[in-house]
PDB file of C-alpha atoms and ligand atoms in Angstrom:
ATOM      1  CA  MET A  16       1.067   8.943 -15.616  1.00 73.00           C
ATOM      2  CA  ASP A  17       1.800   5.653 -16.441  1.00 89.00           C
ATOM      3  CA  ASN A  18       0.095   2.238 -15.870  1.00 95.00           C
ATOM      4  CA  ILE A  19       0.393  -0.865 -14.287  1.00 96.00           C
ATOM      5  CA  GLU A  20      -1.427  -4.250 -15.571  1.00 97.00           C
ATOM      6  CA  LEU A  21      -2.232  -5.928 -12.877  1.00 98.00           C
ATOM      7  CA  SER A  22      -2.546 -10.042 -13.010  1.00 98.00           C
ATOM      8  CA  ASN A  23      -6.310  -9.597 -14.007  1.00 98.00           C
ATOM      9  CA  GLY A  24      -6.431  -7.089 -16.826  1.00 98.00           C
ATOM     10  CA  CYS A  25      -7.351  -4.206 -14.182  1.00 98.00           C
ATOM     11  CA  LYS A  26      -4.797  -0.953 -15.114  1.00 98.00           C
ATOM     12  CA  MET A  27      -3.483   0.832 -11.473  1.00 98.00           C
ATOM     13  CA  PRO A  28      -1.586   3.884 -12.076  1.00 98.00           C
ATOM     14  CA  ALA A  29       1.997   3.805 -11.227  1.00 98.00           C
ATOM     15  CA  ILE A  30       1.611   6.023  -8.074  1.00 98.00           C
ATOM     16  CA  GLY A  31      -0.615   6.525  -5.781  1.00 98.00           C
ATOM     17  CA  TYR A  32      -1.555   8.883  -2.736  1.00 98.00           C
ATOM     18  CA  GLY A  33      -1.056   7.144   0.516  1.00 98.00           C
ATOM     19  CA  THR A  34      -3.170   8.378   3.496  1.00 98.00           C
ATOM     20  CA  TRP A  35      -1.536   6.576   6.185  1.00 96.00           C
ATOM     21  CA  GLN A  36      -1.772   8.794   9.655  1.00 94.00           C
ATOM     22  CA  THR A  37      -3.623  11.827   7.988  1.00 95.00           C
ATOM     23  CA  GLY A  38      -6.229  12.631   9.890  1.00 96.00           C
ATOM     24  CA  ASP A  39      -9.653  12.052   9.201  1.00 97.00           C
ATOM     25  CA  GLY A  40     -10.566  15.296   9.469  1.00 96.00           C
ATOM     26  CA  GLU A  41      -7.517  16.326   7.306  1.00 97.00           C
ATOM     27  CA  ALA A  42      -8.255  13.932   4.702  1.00 98.00           C
ATOM     28  CA  ALA A  43     -10.836  15.277   2.401  1.00 98.00           C
ATOM     29  CA  ARG A  44      -8.701  18.451   2.050  1.00 98.00           C
ATOM     30  CA  CYS A  45      -5.712  16.404   0.872  1.00 98.00           C
ATOM     31  CA  VAL A  46      -7.538  14.153  -1.481  1.00 98.00           C
ATOM     32  CA  ARG A  47      -8.728  17.403  -3.624  1.00 98.00           C
ATOM     33  CA  SER A  48      -4.847  18.324  -3.270  1.00 98.00           C
ATOM     34  CA  ALA A  49      -3.124  15.369  -4.859  1.00 98.00           C
ATOM     35  CA  VAL A  50      -5.991  14.787  -7.331  1.00 98.00           C
ATOM     36  CA  GLU A  51      -5.377  18.034  -8.819  1.00 98.00           C
ATOM     37  CA  ALA A  52      -2.117  18.307  -8.475  1.00 98.00           C
ATOM     38  CA  GLY A  53      -2.512  15.014 -10.912  1.00 98.00           C
ATOM     39  CA  TYR A  54      -3.153  11.970  -8.539  1.00 98.00           C
ATOM     40  CA  ARG A  55      -5.580   8.975  -9.906  1.00 98.00           C
ATOM     41  CA  HIS A  56      -5.176   6.507  -7.521  1.00 98.00           C
ATOM     42  CA  ILE A  57      -6.065   7.468  -3.436  1.00 98.00           C
ATOM     43  CA  ASP A  58      -4.587   3.972  -1.306  1.00 98.00           C
ATOM     44  CA  THR A  59      -6.538   4.693   2.555  1.00 98.00           C
ATOM     45  CA  ALA A  60      -7.680   1.847   4.994  1.00 98.00           C
ATOM     46  CA  TYR A  61     -10.049   0.745   7.132  1.00 98.00           C
ATOM     47  CA  GLY A  62      -7.545   0.304  10.434  1.00 97.00           C
ATOM     48  CA  TYR A  63      -6.076   4.588   9.027  1.00 97.00           C
ATOM     49  CA  MET A  64      -9.377   5.581  10.674  1.00 97.00           C
ATOM     50  CA  ASN A  65      -9.834   7.866   7.849  1.00 98.00           C
ATOM     51  CA  GLU A  66     -11.994   6.346   4.582  1.00 98.00           C
ATOM     52  CA  ARG A  67     -15.113   9.059   5.547  1.00 98.00           C
ATOM     53  CA  GLY A  68     -12.884  12.259   4.831  1.00 98.00           C
ATOM     54  CA  VAL A  69     -11.366  10.373   1.862  1.00 98.00           C
ATOM     55  CA  GLY A  70     -14.027   9.290   0.644  1.00 98.00           C
ATOM     56  CA  GLU A  71     -15.905  12.718   0.968  1.00 98.00           C
ATOM     57  CA  GLY A  72     -12.532  14.349  -0.894  1.00 98.00           C
ATOM     58  CA  ILE A  73     -12.581  11.458  -3.890  1.00 98.00           C
ATOM     59  CA  ARG A  74     -16.653  12.197  -4.205  1.00 98.00           C
ATOM     60  CA  THR A  75     -15.886  16.271  -3.953  1.00 98.00           C
ATOM     61  CA  CYS A  76     -12.923  16.562  -6.321  1.00 98.00           C
ATOM     62  CA  GLY A  77     -15.245  16.835  -9.326  1.00 97.00           C
ATOM     63  CA  ILE A  78     -13.315  13.775 -10.949  1.00 97.00           C
ATOM     64  CA  ALA A  79     -15.517  10.951 -12.036  1.00 97.00           C
ATOM     65  CA  ARG A  80     -14.687   8.569 -10.336  1.00 98.00           C
ATOM     66  CA  GLU A  81     -14.428   5.739 -13.195  1.00 97.00           C
ATOM     67  CA  GLU A  82     -11.623   8.137 -13.350  1.00 98.00           C
ATOM     68  CA  LEU A  83      -9.829   7.462  -9.657  1.00 98.00           C
ATOM     69  CA  PHE A  84      -8.345   4.023  -8.098  1.00 98.00           C
ATOM     70  CA  VAL A  85      -9.145   3.545  -4.565  1.00 98.00           C
ATOM     71  CA  ALA A  86      -7.883   1.598  -3.004  1.00 98.00           C
ATOM     72  CA  THR A  87      -8.471   0.434   0.515  1.00 98.00           C
ATOM     73  CA  LYS A  88      -7.629  -2.465   3.746  1.00 98.00           C
ATOM     74  CA  HIS A  89      -9.197  -4.991   5.729  1.00 98.00           C
ATOM     75  CA  TRP A  90      -7.922  -4.216   8.874  1.00 98.00           C
ATOM     76  CA  ILE A  91      -7.293  -7.374  11.847  1.00 97.00           C
ATOM     77  CA  THR A  92     -10.019  -7.167  13.400  1.00 96.00           C
ATOM     78  CA  GLY A  93     -12.330  -8.249  11.257  1.00 97.00           C
ATOM     79  CA  ARG A  94     -10.745 -11.354  10.399  1.00 97.00           C
ATOM     80  CA  GLY A  95     -13.006 -14.629   9.029  1.00 97.00           C
ATOM     81  CA  TYR A  96     -15.268 -15.105   5.941  1.00 98.00           C
ATOM     82  CA  GLU A  97     -18.694 -13.183   7.674  1.00 98.00           C
ATOM     83  CA  LYS A  98     -16.295 -10.687   9.391  1.00 98.00           C
ATOM     84  CA  THR A  99     -14.516  -9.511   6.327  1.00 98.00           C
ATOM     85  CA  LEU A 100     -17.619  -9.436   4.181  1.00 98.00           C
ATOM     86  CA  ALA A 101     -19.399  -6.962   6.416  1.00 98.00           C
ATOM     87  CA  GLN A 102     -15.816  -4.824   6.457  1.00 98.00           C
ATOM     88  CA  ALA A 103     -15.808  -4.469   3.518  1.00 98.00           C
ATOM     89  CA  ASP A 104     -19.865  -3.143   3.059  1.00 98.00           C
ATOM     90  CA  GLU A 105     -18.486  -0.833   6.645  1.00 98.00           C
ATOM     91  CA  SER A 106     -15.934   0.494   3.966  1.00 98.00           C
ATOM     92  CA  LEU A 107     -17.919   1.234   1.156  1.00 98.00           C
ATOM     93  CA  ARG A 108     -20.393   2.700   3.968  1.00 98.00           C
ATOM     94  CA  ASN A 109     -17.527   4.484   5.220  1.00 98.00           C
ATOM     95  CA  LEU A 110     -15.822   6.094   1.280  1.00 98.00           C
ATOM     96  CA  GLY A 111     -19.892   6.773   0.487  1.00 98.00           C
ATOM     97  CA  LEU A 112     -18.548   4.322  -2.384  1.00 98.00           C
ATOM     98  CA  ASP A 113     -21.069   1.275  -4.200  1.00 97.00           C
ATOM     99  CA  TYR A 114     -17.473   0.214  -5.591  1.00 98.00           C
ATOM    100  CA  ILE A 115     -13.597   0.015  -4.408  1.00 98.00           C
ATOM    101  CA  ASP A 116     -10.910  -0.353  -7.573  1.00 98.00           C
ATOM    102  CA  LEU A 117      -8.829  -2.233  -4.950  1.00 98.00           C
ATOM    103  CA  TYR A 118      -8.876  -4.757  -1.636  1.00 99.00           C
ATOM    104  CA  LEU A 119      -6.261  -5.379   0.283  1.00 98.00           C
ATOM    105  CA  VAL A 120      -5.349  -8.002   3.631  1.00 98.00           C
ATOM    106  CA  HIS A 121      -3.746  -5.394   6.154  1.00 98.00           C
ATOM    107  CA  TRP A 122      -2.124  -7.835   7.726  1.00 98.00           C
ATOM    108  CA  PRO A 123      -1.131 -11.758   7.550  1.00 98.00           C
ATOM    109  CA  ALA A 124      -2.386 -13.688  10.603  1.00 97.00           C
ATOM    110  CA  VAL A 125       0.975 -15.050  11.419  1.00 97.00           C
ATOM    111  CA  ALA A 126       2.162 -18.248  13.359  1.00 96.00           C
ATOM    112  CA  LYS A 127       4.000 -15.996  15.582  1.00 94.00           C
ATOM    113  CA  THR A 128      -0.054 -15.136  16.989  1.00 93.00           C
ATOM    114  CA  PHE A 129      -2.304 -18.030  15.709  1.00 96.00           C
ATOM    115  CA  ASP A 130      -1.623 -21.978  15.491  1.00 96.00           C
ATOM    116  CA  ASP A 131      -3.929 -21.375  13.025  1.00 97.00           C
ATOM    117  CA  TRP A 132      -3.101 -18.987  10.741  1.00 97.00           C
ATOM    118  CA  ARG A 133      -2.774 -20.079   7.971  1.00 98.00           C
ATOM    119  CA  ARG A 134      -6.645 -20.981   7.899  1.00 97.00           C
ATOM    120  CA  ILE A 135      -7.532 -17.251   9.438  1.00 98.00           C
ATOM    121  CA  ASN A 136      -6.172 -15.835   6.111  1.00 98.00           C
ATOM    122  CA  ALA A 137      -7.809 -18.554   4.138  1.00 98.00           C
ATOM    123  CA  ASP A 138     -10.725 -17.742   5.172  1.00 98.00           C
ATOM    124  CA  THR A 139     -10.485 -13.790   5.229  1.00 98.00           C
ATOM    125  CA  TRP A 140      -9.294 -13.961   1.394  1.00 98.00           C
ATOM    126  CA  SER A 141     -11.848 -16.328   0.179  1.00 98.00           C
ATOM    127  CA  ALA A 142     -14.407 -13.548   1.709  1.00 98.00           C
ATOM    128  CA  PHE A 143     -12.099 -11.345  -1.022  1.00 98.00           C
ATOM    129  CA  GLU A 144     -12.930 -13.673  -3.508  1.00 98.00           C
ATOM    130  CA  LYS A 145     -16.213 -13.513  -2.826  1.00 98.00           C
ATOM    131  CA  LEU A 146     -16.126  -9.822  -3.324  1.00 98.00           C
ATOM    132  CA  TYR A 147     -14.427  -9.824  -5.971  1.00 98.00           C
ATOM    133  CA  HIS A 148     -16.974 -12.410  -7.746  1.00 98.00           C
ATOM    134  CA  ASP A 149     -19.846 -10.034  -6.463  1.00 98.00           C
ATOM    135  CA  GLY A 150     -17.759  -7.048  -8.256  1.00 98.00           C
ATOM    136  CA  LYS A 151     -17.430  -4.672  -4.787  1.00 98.00           C
ATOM    137  CA  VAL A 152     -14.351  -5.124  -5.637  1.00 98.00           C
ATOM    138  CA  ARG A 153     -12.245  -4.949  -9.216  1.00 98.00           C
ATOM    139  CA  ALA A 154      -9.236  -6.818  -7.613  1.00 98.00           C
ATOM    140  CA  ILE A 155      -7.624  -7.871  -4.262  1.00 98.00           C
ATOM    141  CA  GLY A 156      -4.260  -8.626  -3.283  1.00 98.00           C
ATOM    142  CA  VAL A 157      -2.894  -8.233   0.138  1.00 98.00           C
ATOM    143  CA  SER A 158      -0.646  -6.480   2.232  1.00 98.00           C
ATOM    144  CA  ASN A 159       2.926  -6.937   4.366  1.00 98.00           C
ATOM    145  CA  TYR A 160       2.944 -10.432   3.169  1.00 98.00           C
ATOM    146  CA  LEU A 161       5.675 -12.444   2.413  1.00 98.00           C
ATOM    147  CA  PRO A 162       6.160 -15.515   0.449  1.00 98.00           C
ATOM    148  CA  SER A 163       5.145 -17.772   2.896  1.00 97.00           C
ATOM    149  CA  HIS A 164       2.654 -16.711   3.609  1.00 98.00           C
ATOM    150  CA  ILE A 165       1.110 -15.720   0.108  1.00 98.00           C
ATOM    151  CA  GLU A 166       2.699 -19.270  -1.307  1.00 98.00           C
ATOM    152  CA  ALA A 167       0.329 -20.568   1.814  1.00 97.00           C
ATOM    153  CA  LEU A 168      -2.834 -18.548   0.361  1.00 96.00           C
ATOM    154  CA  ARG A 169      -2.626 -19.595  -3.298  1.00 95.00           C
ATOM    155  CA  GLU A 170      -2.345 -23.439  -2.763  1.00 96.00           C
ATOM    156  CA  ASP A 171      -5.280 -22.576  -0.221  1.00 95.00           C
ATOM    157  CA  CYS A 172      -7.113 -20.460  -2.368  1.00 94.00           C
ATOM    158  CA  GLU A 173      -8.857 -19.784  -5.795  1.00 96.00           C
ATOM    159  CA  ILE A 174      -7.536 -16.481  -6.999  1.00 97.00           C
ATOM    160  CA  PRO A 175      -4.068 -15.740  -6.604  1.00 97.00           C
ATOM    161  CA  PRO A 176      -3.176 -11.927  -5.145  1.00 98.00           C
ATOM    162  CA  MET A 177      -3.239  -9.221  -7.775  1.00 98.00           C
ATOM    163  CA  VAL A 178      -0.795  -6.645  -5.660  1.00 98.00           C
ATOM    164  CA  ASP A 179       1.493  -6.986  -2.506  1.00 98.00           C
ATOM    165  CA  GLN A 180       1.574  -4.208  -0.608  1.00 98.00           C
ATOM    166  CA  ILE A 181       5.415  -3.844   1.927  1.00 98.00           C
ATOM    167  CA  GLU A 182       6.967  -1.390   3.126  1.00 98.00           C
ATOM    168  CA  PHE A 183       9.728   0.059   0.364  1.00 98.00           C
ATOM    169  CA  HIS A 184      12.494   2.782   0.405  1.00 98.00           C
ATOM    170  CA  PRO A 185      16.104   3.017   0.081  1.00 98.00           C
ATOM    171  CA  GLY A 186      17.256   1.848   3.297  1.00 98.00           C
ATOM    172  CA  TYR A 187      14.611  -0.446   3.929  1.00 97.00           C
ATOM    173  CA  TRP A 188      13.244  -3.244   1.285  1.00 93.00           C
ATOM    174  CA  HIS A 189      11.664  -6.816   0.748  1.00 92.00           C
ATOM    175  CA  ARG A 190      14.546  -8.018  -1.874  1.00 95.00           C
ATOM    176  CA  GLU A 191      13.276 -11.013  -2.058  1.00 96.00           C
ATOM    177  CA  THR A 192       9.363  -9.972  -1.902  1.00 98.00           C
ATOM    178  CA  VAL A 193      10.189  -7.565  -4.434  1.00 98.00           C
ATOM    179  CA  GLU A 194      11.699 -10.340  -7.419  1.00 98.00           C
ATOM    180  CA  TRP A 195       9.926 -13.223  -5.893  1.00 98.00           C
ATOM    181  CA  CYS A 196       5.970 -11.054  -6.828  1.00 98.00           C
ATOM    182  CA  LYS A 197       7.262  -9.900  -9.660  1.00 97.00           C
ATOM    183  CA  LYS A 198       8.652 -13.756 -10.807  1.00 98.00           C
ATOM    184  CA  ASN A 199       4.214 -15.016  -9.269  1.00 98.00           C
ATOM    185  CA  SER A 200       2.416 -11.488 -11.930  1.00 98.00           C
ATOM    186  CA  ILE A 201       2.015  -9.749  -8.699  1.00 98.00           C
ATOM    187  CA  ALA A 202       2.394  -6.296  -8.602  1.00 98.00           C
ATOM    188  CA  VAL A 203       4.431  -4.578  -5.546  1.00 98.00           C
ATOM    189  CA  GLU A 204       3.781  -1.053  -3.899  1.00 98.00           C
ATOM    190  CA  GLY A 205       5.442   0.513  -1.647  1.00 98.00           C
ATOM    191  CA  TRP A 206       4.522   2.111   1.034  1.00 98.00           C
ATOM    192  CA  SER A 207       6.638   5.247   2.835  1.00 98.00           C
ATOM    193  CA  PRO A 208       8.257   5.262   0.107  1.00 98.00           C
ATOM    194  CA  LEU A 209      10.285   8.039   1.652  1.00 98.00           C
ATOM    195  CA  GLY A 210      11.229   6.165   5.308  1.00 97.00           C
ATOM    196  CA  CYS A 211       8.361   8.257   6.805  1.00 96.00           C
ATOM    197  CA  GLY A 212      10.557  11.189   5.785  1.00 96.00           C
ATOM    198  CA  LYS A 213      13.631   9.770   7.624  1.00 96.00           C
ATOM    199  CA  VAL A 214      15.573   8.810   5.016  1.00 98.00           C
ATOM    200  CA  LEU A 215      15.096  12.398   3.251  1.00 98.00           C
ATOM    201  CA  SER A 216      18.355  13.680   5.031  1.00 98.00           C
ATOM    202  CA  SER A 217      20.497  10.694   4.322  1.00 98.00           C
ATOM    203  CA  PRO A 218      23.697  12.755   2.735  1.00 98.00           C
ATOM    204  CA  LEU A 219      23.712   9.806  -0.342  1.00 98.00           C
ATOM    205  CA  ILE A 220      20.216  10.426  -0.977  1.00 98.00           C
ATOM    206  CA  GLY A 221      21.179  14.011  -0.864  1.00 98.00           C
ATOM    207  CA  GLU A 222      24.373  13.649  -2.967  1.00 98.00           C
ATOM    208  CA  ILE A 223      22.308  12.285  -5.938  1.00 98.00           C
ATOM    209  CA  ALA A 224      19.268  14.561  -5.893  1.00 98.00           C
ATOM    210  CA  ALA A 225      22.085  17.157  -6.566  1.00 98.00           C
ATOM    211  CA  LYS A 226      23.228  15.369  -9.149  1.00 98.00           C
ATOM    212  CA  TYR A 227      19.978  15.396 -10.948  1.00 98.00           C
ATOM    213  CA  GLY A 228      19.044  18.295  -9.518  1.00 98.00           C
ATOM    214  CA  ARG A 229      15.612  16.345  -7.746  1.00 98.00           C
ATOM    215  CA  THR A 230      14.503  16.750  -4.043  1.00 98.00           C
ATOM    216  CA  PRO A 231      15.465  13.758  -1.924  1.00 98.00           C
ATOM    217  CA  ALA A 232      11.391  12.964  -1.771  1.00 98.00           C
ATOM    218  CA  GLN A 233      11.990  12.902  -6.136  1.00 98.00           C
ATOM    219  CA  ILE A 234      15.024  10.873  -5.841  1.00 98.00           C
ATOM    220  CA  CYS A 235      13.139   7.463  -3.495  1.00 98.00           C
ATOM    221  CA  ILE A 236       9.528   8.067  -5.440  1.00 98.00           C
ATOM    222  CA  ARG A 237      12.294   7.473  -8.534  1.00 98.00           C
ATOM    223  CA  TYR A 238      14.212   5.147  -7.023  1.00 98.00           C
ATOM    224  CA  ALA A 239      10.709   3.086  -6.433  1.00 98.00           C
ATOM    225  CA  ILE A 240       9.307   3.297  -9.719  1.00 98.00           C
ATOM    226  CA  GLY A 241      12.854   2.191 -11.226  1.00 97.00           C
ATOM    227  CA  HIS A 242      11.920  -0.936  -8.947  1.00 97.00           C
ATOM    228  CA  GLY A 243       8.787  -1.136 -10.705  1.00 97.00           C
ATOM    229  CA  VAL A 244       7.297  -0.867  -7.827  1.00 98.00           C
ATOM    230  CA  VAL A 245       4.576   1.980  -7.175  1.00 98.00           C
ATOM    231  CA  PRO A 246       5.392   3.949  -4.402  1.00 98.00           C
ATOM    232  CA  LEU A 247       2.469   5.650  -2.105  1.00 98.00           C
ATOM    233  CA  PRO A 248       4.100   8.520  -1.093  1.00 98.00           C
ATOM    234  CA  LYS A 249       2.288  10.541   1.374  1.00 97.00           C
ATOM    235  CA  SER A 250       2.387  14.342   2.299  1.00 97.00           C
ATOM    236  CA  THR A 251      -0.457  16.771   3.872  1.00 96.00           C
ATOM    237  CA  ARG A 252       1.761  19.784   2.183  1.00 97.00           C
ATOM    238  CA  PRO A 253       0.178  20.839  -1.410  1.00 97.00           C
ATOM    239  CA  ASP A 254       3.238  22.263  -2.338  1.00 97.00           C
ATOM    240  CA  ARG A 255       4.854  19.103  -1.636  1.00 98.00           C
ATOM    241  CA  ILE A 256       2.229  16.128  -2.572  1.00 97.00           C
ATOM    242  CA  ALA A 257       2.766  17.887  -6.044  1.00 97.00           C
ATOM    243  CA  ASP A 258       6.879  17.814  -5.656  1.00 97.00           C
ATOM    244  CA  ASN A 259       6.216  14.136  -5.214  1.00 98.00           C
ATOM    245  CA  LEU A 260       4.433  13.523  -8.389  1.00 97.00           C
ATOM    246  CA  ARG A 261       6.998  14.990 -11.000  1.00 97.00           C
ATOM    247  CA  VAL A 262       9.144  12.087 -10.811  1.00 98.00           C
ATOM    248  CA  PHE A 263       8.012  10.848 -14.648  1.00 96.00           C
ATOM    249  CA  ASP A 264      10.099  12.569 -16.553  1.00 96.00           C
ATOM    250  CA  PHE A 265      14.111  11.061 -15.756  1.00 97.00           C
ATOM    251  CA  SER A 266      15.421   7.735 -14.223  1.00 98.00           C
ATOM    252  CA  LEU A 267      18.399   7.034 -11.769  1.00 98.00           C
ATOM    253  CA  ALA A 268      21.554   5.620 -13.541  1.00 98.00           C
ATOM    254  CA  ALA A 269      22.222   2.369 -12.600  1.00 98.00           C
ATOM    255  CA  GLU A 270      24.786   3.188 -10.694  1.00 98.00           C
ATOM    256  CA  ASP A 271      22.534   5.748  -8.976  1.00 98.00           C
ATOM    257  CA  ALA A 272      20.027   2.881  -8.277  1.00 98.00           C
ATOM    258  CA  ALA A 273      22.344   0.656  -7.125  1.00 98.00           C
ATOM    259  CA  ALA A 274      24.286   2.553  -4.120  1.00 98.00           C
ATOM    260  CA  LEU A 275      20.646   3.147  -2.981  1.00 98.00           C
ATOM    261  CA  ASP A 276      19.961  -0.459  -3.146  1.00 98.00           C
ATOM    262  CA  SER A 277      23.093  -1.016  -0.955  1.00 96.00           C
ATOM    263  CA  MET A 278      22.281   1.383   2.143  1.00 97.00           C
ATOM    264  CA  PRO A 279      22.638   0.490   5.064  1.00 97.00           C
ATOM    265  CA  GLN A 280      18.646  -0.364   7.023  1.00 97.00           C
ATOM    266  CA  LEU A 281      17.810   3.364   7.750  1.00 98.00           C
ATOM    267  CA  GLY A 282      14.267   4.967   8.506  1.00 97.00           C
ATOM    268  CA  TYR A 283      12.805   0.814   9.143  1.00 98.00           C
ATOM    269  CA  SER A 284       9.341   1.400  10.686  1.00 96.00           C
ATOM    270  CA  GLY A 285      10.085  -2.030  13.242  1.00 96.00           C
ATOM    271  CA  PHE A 286       7.190  -3.693  11.101  1.00 96.00           C
ATOM    272  CA  PHE A 287       8.427  -6.626  10.533  1.00 95.00           C
ATOM    273  CA  PRO A 288       5.367  -9.310   9.284  1.00 95.00           C
ATOM    274  CA  GLU A 289       6.469 -12.050  11.381  1.00 93.00           C
ATOM    275  CA  ASP A 290       6.315 -10.050  14.734  1.00 93.00           C
ATOM    276  CA  ALA A 291       2.354  -9.114  14.165  1.00 94.00           C
ATOM    277  CA  PRO A 292       2.553  -5.739  14.555  1.00 95.00           C
ATOM    278  CA  ALA A 293      -0.550  -5.028  13.823  1.00 95.00           C
ATOM    279  CA  ASP A 294      -2.311  -7.480  16.093  1.00 93.00           C
ATOM    280  CA  GLU A 295       0.509  -5.821  18.934  1.00 90.00           C
ATOM    281  CA  LEU A 296      -1.218  -2.262  18.374  1.00 89.00           C
ATOM    282  CA  VAL A 297      -4.447  -3.453  19.015  1.00 91.00           C
ATOM    283  CA  ARG A 298      -3.639  -5.402  21.886  1.00 88.00           C
ATOM    284  CA  GLN A 299      -1.947  -2.485  23.774  1.00 90.00           C
ATOM    285  CA  MET A 300      -5.213   0.185  22.775  1.00 87.00           C
ATOM    286  CA  GLU A 301      -7.598  -2.496  23.986  1.00 87.00           C
ATOM    287  CA  LYS A 302      -5.826  -2.799  27.250  1.00 83.00           C
TER     288      LYS A 302
HETATM  289  P1  A2P B 402       3.959  16.964   5.463  1.00 51.58           P
HETATM  290  O1  A2P B 402       3.035  15.915   5.439  1.00 51.58           O
HETATM  291  O2  A2P B 402       4.235  17.409   6.556  1.00 51.58           O
HETATM  292  O3  A2P B 402       4.851  16.635   4.108  1.00 51.58           O
HETATM  293  P2  A2P B 402       6.579   8.452   3.681  1.00 51.58           P
HETATM  294  O4  A2P B 402       5.340   8.872   2.305  1.00 51.58           O
HETATM  295  O5  A2P B 402       7.814   7.508   3.622  1.00 51.58           O
HETATM  296  O6  A2P B 402       5.538   7.606   4.809  1.00 51.58           O
HETATM  297  O7  A2P B 402       6.257   9.575   4.302  1.00 51.58           O
HETATM  298  C1  A2P B 402       5.986  10.366   4.410  1.00 51.58           C
HETATM  299  C2  A2P B 402       6.414  11.685   5.938  1.00 51.58           C
HETATM  300  O8  A2P B 402       7.746  12.276   4.597  1.00 51.58           O
HETATM  301  C3  A2P B 402       5.536  12.939   6.300  1.00 51.58           C
HETATM  302  O9  A2P B 402       6.055  12.910   7.580  1.00 51.58           O
HETATM  303  C4  A2P B 402       5.425  13.876   4.937  1.00 51.58           C
HETATM  304  O10 A2P B 402       5.692  15.511   5.951  1.00 51.58           O
HETATM  305  C5  A2P B 402       7.178  13.943   4.544  1.00 51.58           C
HETATM  306  N1  A2P B 402       6.862  14.590   3.332  1.00 51.58           N
HETATM  307  C6  A2P B 402       6.343  13.769   1.928  1.00 51.58           C
HETATM  308  N2  A2P B 402       6.573  14.458   1.239  1.00 51.58           N
HETATM  309  C7  A2P B 402       8.062  14.986   1.811  1.00 51.58           C
HETATM  310  C8  A2P B 402       8.740  16.543   0.656  1.00 51.58           C
HETATM  311  N3  A2P B 402       8.856  15.769  -0.426  1.00 51.58           N
HETATM  312  N4  A2P B 402       9.901  16.888   1.319  1.00 51.58           N
HETATM  313  C9  A2P B 402      10.103  16.874   2.289  1.00 51.58           C
HETATM  314  N5  A2P B 402       9.564  15.717   3.274  1.00 51.58           N
HETATM  315  C10 A2P B 402       8.704  15.124   3.198  1.00 51.58           C
END
């Protein structure tokens, strides 16, 4: 499997197994299936509420810890320096691991919700820098950050993010963010590379899949890889988990990638960072 080299020299496998919306009870089985199929990069988050199951899968999959690349994300309820340090320790305990390969800020604080969004993000990030210096995490990055959020962070902090994880699939991709990150040596990961399954019935993707003798899911995943984006497809079905990994023996012709680039919007989650969707979700849960 190919690797992407992060700006600190750390190697990250070029595809990861996503676990958003996978229940804690089934996560261990799913992770073991993914590792058996060949995935070596597992992506979870404190906010997914499945770190325990994911950790159990990692610890019982039969592959040495150092051969796996484990990513988790800091959740918005832990913003600020001290709370971030405490939440990172909780994630490590949940996972049952003594280090994380990649630790990501899940969502930025944004101007819509906080006047002092910039200070909040900088305080959280300072804790990330400490976790990195202390060796609890091998690489640090952000998720759902637009270039303006990363620019502010770079001015306010010492270590620039090594990764930005954003929604990426045919029918919705942050062209500007992907291009900006590339210019600034920030690796891009794509969440929901299948548009949560909603883009798989697109006639255009079906046509391209037939042309290459591939499944629509493989076309979407290969599309991300062609953009230099690390896709994080998720499935709870062992056959699909394995199918989604068979994408390193073909590539899309430029005209097919271009057709996917200009597809009308499809499968968009509706989660635009500046609208603070995670803050809204937490607000509704607390009601
Ligand atoms: P399931 O878990 O039943 O396989 P995304 O990664 O973009 O969020 O998409 C995840 C969704 O796509 C899940 O509903 C998953 O369902 C479905 N899915 C994943 N892989 C495939 C595949 N190879 N073919 C069809 N659907 C898939």
